[in-house]
Tab-separated table of C-alpha atoms in Angstrom:
chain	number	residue	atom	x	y	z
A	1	UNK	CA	0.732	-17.099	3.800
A	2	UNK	CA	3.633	-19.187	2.909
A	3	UNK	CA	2.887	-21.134	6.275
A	4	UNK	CA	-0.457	-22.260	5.367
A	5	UNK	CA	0.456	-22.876	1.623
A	6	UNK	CA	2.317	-25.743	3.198
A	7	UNK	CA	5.129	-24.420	2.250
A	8	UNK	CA	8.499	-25.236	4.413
A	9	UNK	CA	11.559	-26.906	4.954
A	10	UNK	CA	13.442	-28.189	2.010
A	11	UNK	CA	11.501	-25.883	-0.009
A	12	UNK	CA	12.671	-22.742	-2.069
A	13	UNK	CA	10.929	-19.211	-2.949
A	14	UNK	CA	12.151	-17.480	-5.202
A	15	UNK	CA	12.553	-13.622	-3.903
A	16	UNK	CA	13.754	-9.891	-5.205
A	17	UNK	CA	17.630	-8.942	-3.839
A	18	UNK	CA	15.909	-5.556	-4.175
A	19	UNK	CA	14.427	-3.862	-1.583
A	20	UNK	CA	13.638	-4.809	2.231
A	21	UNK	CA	15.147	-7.727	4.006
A	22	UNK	CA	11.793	-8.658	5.352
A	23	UNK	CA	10.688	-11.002	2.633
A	24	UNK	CA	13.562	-13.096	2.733
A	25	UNK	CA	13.382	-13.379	6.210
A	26	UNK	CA	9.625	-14.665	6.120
A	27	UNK	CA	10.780	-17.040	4.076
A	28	UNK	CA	13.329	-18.405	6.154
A	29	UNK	CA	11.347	-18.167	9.011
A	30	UNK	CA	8.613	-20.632	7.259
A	31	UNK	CA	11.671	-22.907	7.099
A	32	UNK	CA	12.568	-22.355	3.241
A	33	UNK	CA	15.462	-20.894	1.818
A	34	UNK	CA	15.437	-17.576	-0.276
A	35	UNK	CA	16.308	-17.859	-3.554
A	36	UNK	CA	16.921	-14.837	-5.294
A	37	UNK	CA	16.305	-13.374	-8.885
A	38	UNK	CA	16.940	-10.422	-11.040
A	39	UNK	CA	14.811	-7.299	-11.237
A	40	UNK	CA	13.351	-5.738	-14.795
A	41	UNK	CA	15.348	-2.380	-14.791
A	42	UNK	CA	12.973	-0.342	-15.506
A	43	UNK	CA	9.982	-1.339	-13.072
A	44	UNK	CA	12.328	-2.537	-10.449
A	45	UNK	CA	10.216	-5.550	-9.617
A	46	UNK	CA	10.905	-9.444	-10.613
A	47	UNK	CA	11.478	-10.298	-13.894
A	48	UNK	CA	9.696	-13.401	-15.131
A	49	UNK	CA	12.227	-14.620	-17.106
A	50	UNK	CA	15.207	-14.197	-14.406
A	51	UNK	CA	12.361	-16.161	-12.391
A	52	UNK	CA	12.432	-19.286	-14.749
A	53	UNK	CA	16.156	-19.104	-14.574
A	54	UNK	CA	16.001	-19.500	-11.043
A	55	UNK	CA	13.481	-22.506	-10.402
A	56	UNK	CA	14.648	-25.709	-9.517
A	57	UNK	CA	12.936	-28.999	-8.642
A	58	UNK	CA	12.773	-27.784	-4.709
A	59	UNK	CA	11.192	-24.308	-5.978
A	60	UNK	CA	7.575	-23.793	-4.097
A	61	UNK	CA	6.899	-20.251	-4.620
A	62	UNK	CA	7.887	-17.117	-5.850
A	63	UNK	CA	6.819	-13.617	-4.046
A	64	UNK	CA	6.379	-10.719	-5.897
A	65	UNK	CA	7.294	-7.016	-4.724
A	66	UNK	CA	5.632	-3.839	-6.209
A	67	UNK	CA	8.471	-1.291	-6.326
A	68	UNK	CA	7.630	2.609	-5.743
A	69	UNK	CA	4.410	2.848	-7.070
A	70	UNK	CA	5.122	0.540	-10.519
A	71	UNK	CA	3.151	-3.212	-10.784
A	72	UNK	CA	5.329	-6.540	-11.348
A	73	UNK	CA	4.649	-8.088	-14.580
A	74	UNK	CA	1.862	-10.210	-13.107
A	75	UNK	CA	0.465	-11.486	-16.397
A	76	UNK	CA	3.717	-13.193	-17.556
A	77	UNK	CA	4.763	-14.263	-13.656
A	78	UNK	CA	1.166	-15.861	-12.486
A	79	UNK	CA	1.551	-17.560	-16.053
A	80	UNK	CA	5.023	-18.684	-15.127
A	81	UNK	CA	3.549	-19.824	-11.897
A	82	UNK	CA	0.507	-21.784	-13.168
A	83	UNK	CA	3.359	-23.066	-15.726
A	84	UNK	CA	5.592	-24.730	-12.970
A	85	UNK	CA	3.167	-25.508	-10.339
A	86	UNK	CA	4.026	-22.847	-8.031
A	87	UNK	CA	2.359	-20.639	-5.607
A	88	UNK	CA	2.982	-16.880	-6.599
A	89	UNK	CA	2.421	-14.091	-3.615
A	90	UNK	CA	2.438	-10.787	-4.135
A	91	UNK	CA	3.516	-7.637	-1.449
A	92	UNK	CA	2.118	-4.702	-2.377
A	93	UNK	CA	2.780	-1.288	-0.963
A	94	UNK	CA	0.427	0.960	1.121
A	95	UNK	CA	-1.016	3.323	-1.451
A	96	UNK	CA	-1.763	6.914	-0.777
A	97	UNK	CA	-5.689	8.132	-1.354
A	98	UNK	CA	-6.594	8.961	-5.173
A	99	UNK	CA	-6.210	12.338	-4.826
A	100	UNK	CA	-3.088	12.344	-3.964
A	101	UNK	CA	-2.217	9.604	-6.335
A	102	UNK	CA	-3.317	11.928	-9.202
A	103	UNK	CA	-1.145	14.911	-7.349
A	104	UNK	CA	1.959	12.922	-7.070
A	105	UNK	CA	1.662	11.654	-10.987
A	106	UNK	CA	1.195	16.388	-11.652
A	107	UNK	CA	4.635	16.735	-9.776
A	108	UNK	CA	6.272	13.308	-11.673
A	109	UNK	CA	5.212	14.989	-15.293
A	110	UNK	CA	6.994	18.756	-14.456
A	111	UNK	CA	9.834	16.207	-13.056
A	112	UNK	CA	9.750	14.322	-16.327
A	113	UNK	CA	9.814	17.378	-18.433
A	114	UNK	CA	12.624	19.359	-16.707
A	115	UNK	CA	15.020	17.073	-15.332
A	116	UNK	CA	18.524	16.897	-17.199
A	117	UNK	CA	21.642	14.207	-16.503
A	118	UNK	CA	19.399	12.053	-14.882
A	119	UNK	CA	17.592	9.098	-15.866
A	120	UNK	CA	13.692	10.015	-15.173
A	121	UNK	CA	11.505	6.604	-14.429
A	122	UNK	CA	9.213	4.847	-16.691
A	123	UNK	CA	5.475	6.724	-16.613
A	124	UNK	CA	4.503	3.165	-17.354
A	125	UNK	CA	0.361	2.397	-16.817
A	126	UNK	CA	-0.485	2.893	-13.605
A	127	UNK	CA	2.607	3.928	-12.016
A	128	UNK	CA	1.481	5.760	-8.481
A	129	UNK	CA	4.891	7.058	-7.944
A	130	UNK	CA	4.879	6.467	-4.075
A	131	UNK	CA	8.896	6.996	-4.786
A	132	UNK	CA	10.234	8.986	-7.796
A	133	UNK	CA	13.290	6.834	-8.345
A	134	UNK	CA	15.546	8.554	-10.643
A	135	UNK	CA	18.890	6.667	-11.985
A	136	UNK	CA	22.537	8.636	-11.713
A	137	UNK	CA	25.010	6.831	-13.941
A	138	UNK	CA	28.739	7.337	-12.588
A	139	UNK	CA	30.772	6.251	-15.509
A	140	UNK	CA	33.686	7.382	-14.147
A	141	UNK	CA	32.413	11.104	-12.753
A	142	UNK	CA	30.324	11.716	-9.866
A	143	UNK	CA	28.401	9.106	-8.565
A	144	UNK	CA	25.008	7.982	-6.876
A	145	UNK	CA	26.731	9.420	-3.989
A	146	UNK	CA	28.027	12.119	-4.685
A	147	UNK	CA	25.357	13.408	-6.679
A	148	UNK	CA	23.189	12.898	-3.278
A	149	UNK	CA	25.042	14.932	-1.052
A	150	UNK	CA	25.454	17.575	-3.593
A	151	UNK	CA	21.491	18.053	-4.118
A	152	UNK	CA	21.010	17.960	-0.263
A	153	UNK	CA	23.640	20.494	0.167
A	154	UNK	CA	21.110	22.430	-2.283
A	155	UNK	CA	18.291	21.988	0.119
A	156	UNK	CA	16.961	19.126	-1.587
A	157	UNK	CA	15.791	15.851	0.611
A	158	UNK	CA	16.793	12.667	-1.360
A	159	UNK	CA	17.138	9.143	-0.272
A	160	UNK	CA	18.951	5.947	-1.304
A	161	UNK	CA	16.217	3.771	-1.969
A	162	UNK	CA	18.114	-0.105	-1.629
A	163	UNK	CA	21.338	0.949	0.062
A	164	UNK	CA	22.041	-2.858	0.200
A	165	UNK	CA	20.619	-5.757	-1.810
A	166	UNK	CA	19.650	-8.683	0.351
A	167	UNK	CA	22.199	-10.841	-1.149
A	168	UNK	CA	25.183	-8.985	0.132
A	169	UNK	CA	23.639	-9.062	3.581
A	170	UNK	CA	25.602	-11.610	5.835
A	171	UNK	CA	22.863	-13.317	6.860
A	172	UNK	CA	21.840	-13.694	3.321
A	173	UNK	CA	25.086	-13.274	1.470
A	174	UNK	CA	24.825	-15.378	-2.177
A	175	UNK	CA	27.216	-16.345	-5.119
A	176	UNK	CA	24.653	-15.175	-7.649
A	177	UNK	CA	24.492	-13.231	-10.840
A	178	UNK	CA	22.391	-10.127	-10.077
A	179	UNK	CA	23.732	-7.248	-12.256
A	180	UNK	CA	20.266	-5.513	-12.852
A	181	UNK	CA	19.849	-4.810	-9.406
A	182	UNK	CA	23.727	-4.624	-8.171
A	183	UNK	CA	23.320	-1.365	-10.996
A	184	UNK	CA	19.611	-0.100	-9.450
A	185	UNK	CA	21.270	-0.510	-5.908
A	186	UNK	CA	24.575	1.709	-7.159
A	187	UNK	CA	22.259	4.366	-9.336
A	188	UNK	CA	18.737	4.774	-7.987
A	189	UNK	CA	18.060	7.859	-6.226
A	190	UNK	CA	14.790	8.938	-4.631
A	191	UNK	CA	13.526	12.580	-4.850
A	192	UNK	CA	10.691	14.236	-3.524
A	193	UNK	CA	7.440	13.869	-4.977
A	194	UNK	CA	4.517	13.833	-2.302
A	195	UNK	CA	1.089	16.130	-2.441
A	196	UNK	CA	2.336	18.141	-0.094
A	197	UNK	CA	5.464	20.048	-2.251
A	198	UNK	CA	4.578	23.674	-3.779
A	199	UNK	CA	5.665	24.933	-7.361
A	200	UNK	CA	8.585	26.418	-5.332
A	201	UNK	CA	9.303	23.315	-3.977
A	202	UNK	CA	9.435	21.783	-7.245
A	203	UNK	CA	11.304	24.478	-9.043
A	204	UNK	CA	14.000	23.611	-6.295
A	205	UNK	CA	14.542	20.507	-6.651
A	206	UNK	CA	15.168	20.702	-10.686
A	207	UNK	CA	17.178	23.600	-10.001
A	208	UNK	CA	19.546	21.892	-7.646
A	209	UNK	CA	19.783	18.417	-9.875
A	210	UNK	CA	20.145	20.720	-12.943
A	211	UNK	CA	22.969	22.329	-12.031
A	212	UNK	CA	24.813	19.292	-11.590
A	213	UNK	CA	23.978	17.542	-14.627
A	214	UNK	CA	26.873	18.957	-16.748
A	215	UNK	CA	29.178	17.194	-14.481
A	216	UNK	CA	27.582	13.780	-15.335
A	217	UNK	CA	27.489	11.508	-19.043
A	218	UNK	CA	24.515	12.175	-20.269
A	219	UNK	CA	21.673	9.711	-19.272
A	220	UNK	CA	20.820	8.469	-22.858
């Protein structure tokens, strides 16, 4: 797409650190160089205005990543985009059938409601919840972590969403001002949340998070 948008060498697109290397790398591959920008913190995705603050005079496009289930802020960045002059792309992820859309968004609410010590995610419009990110502050007691290997020690299968942002990758490695998603990348924690889980299933996994969240601040 970026390839027959003309888009090449000398040029810039501006990209997410967070998430998978493989946009940055289509970039570069199309000749341009990556540019990246901050996330919003709460739907994970590009925010516009970290966007703007990233453009230069070389800046051709700017490709937008759905994170998890939640929409970028298309309004404000296709806006942005017909602002500037610049081509904006979107990634989307592969989306599960309705039905289990409207399963996953059951098991999200009894996650919403009985959670504790974590931060629960955004039930912003339309969120699909193809990952129920959840954020584990450290400040100064267990971490991301820790916090991990205690709930799988429990039973409880839980991933690391963005172990690394792309710009601390060598190949990618930047001098930039990122601290939205340098904190996603150090808090965000993935539990389970697909059709498939049973009330039991679900009763486990707030059990096991629950009885770790007097060991953490508060997630105010």
């Amino acid at each position: 797409m970026l390839r027959a948008a003309g888009v090449g060498l000398g040029d810039e697109v501006v990209v997410p650190a967070f998430g998978n290397v493989e946009v940055a790398e289509a970039v570069a591959m199309a000749g341009a160089m990556p540019v990246f920008a901050d996330i919003d913190p709460v739907t994970y995705c590009l925010d516009a205005a970290a966007v703007e603050a990233a453009i230069t005079p070389r800046t051709a496009a700017v490709v937008v990543v759905h994170r998890f289930g939640r929409l970028a802020d298309l309004g404000r960045l296709h806006a942005l985009g017909a602002r500037q002059g610049l081509l904006v792309l979107e990634q989307g992820e592969s989306e599960a059938p309705y039905d289990e859309i409207a399963q996953r968004r059951e098991r999200a609410a009894y996650l919403h409601a009985k959670l504790r010590g974590v931060r629960t995610p955004d039930d912003g419009d339309g969120h699909t919840y193809q990952q129920y990110v959840v954020r584990v502050p450290g400040n100064g007691r267990p971490d991301r972590d820790a916090f991990a290997r205690a709930v799988r020690a429990r039973g409880v299968e839980c991933r690391v969403p963005v172990k690394t942002p792309v710009h601390r990758l060598p190949e990618f490695r930047r001098c930039v001002s990122l601290p939205e998603t340098e904190r996603a990348a150090d808090e965000t924690l993935a539990l389970p949340v697909d059709a498939t889980l049973t009330k039991r299933d679900m009763q486990r996994i707030v059990s096991a998070c629950n009885a770790l969240g007097g060991l953490l601040q508060p997630a105010f």
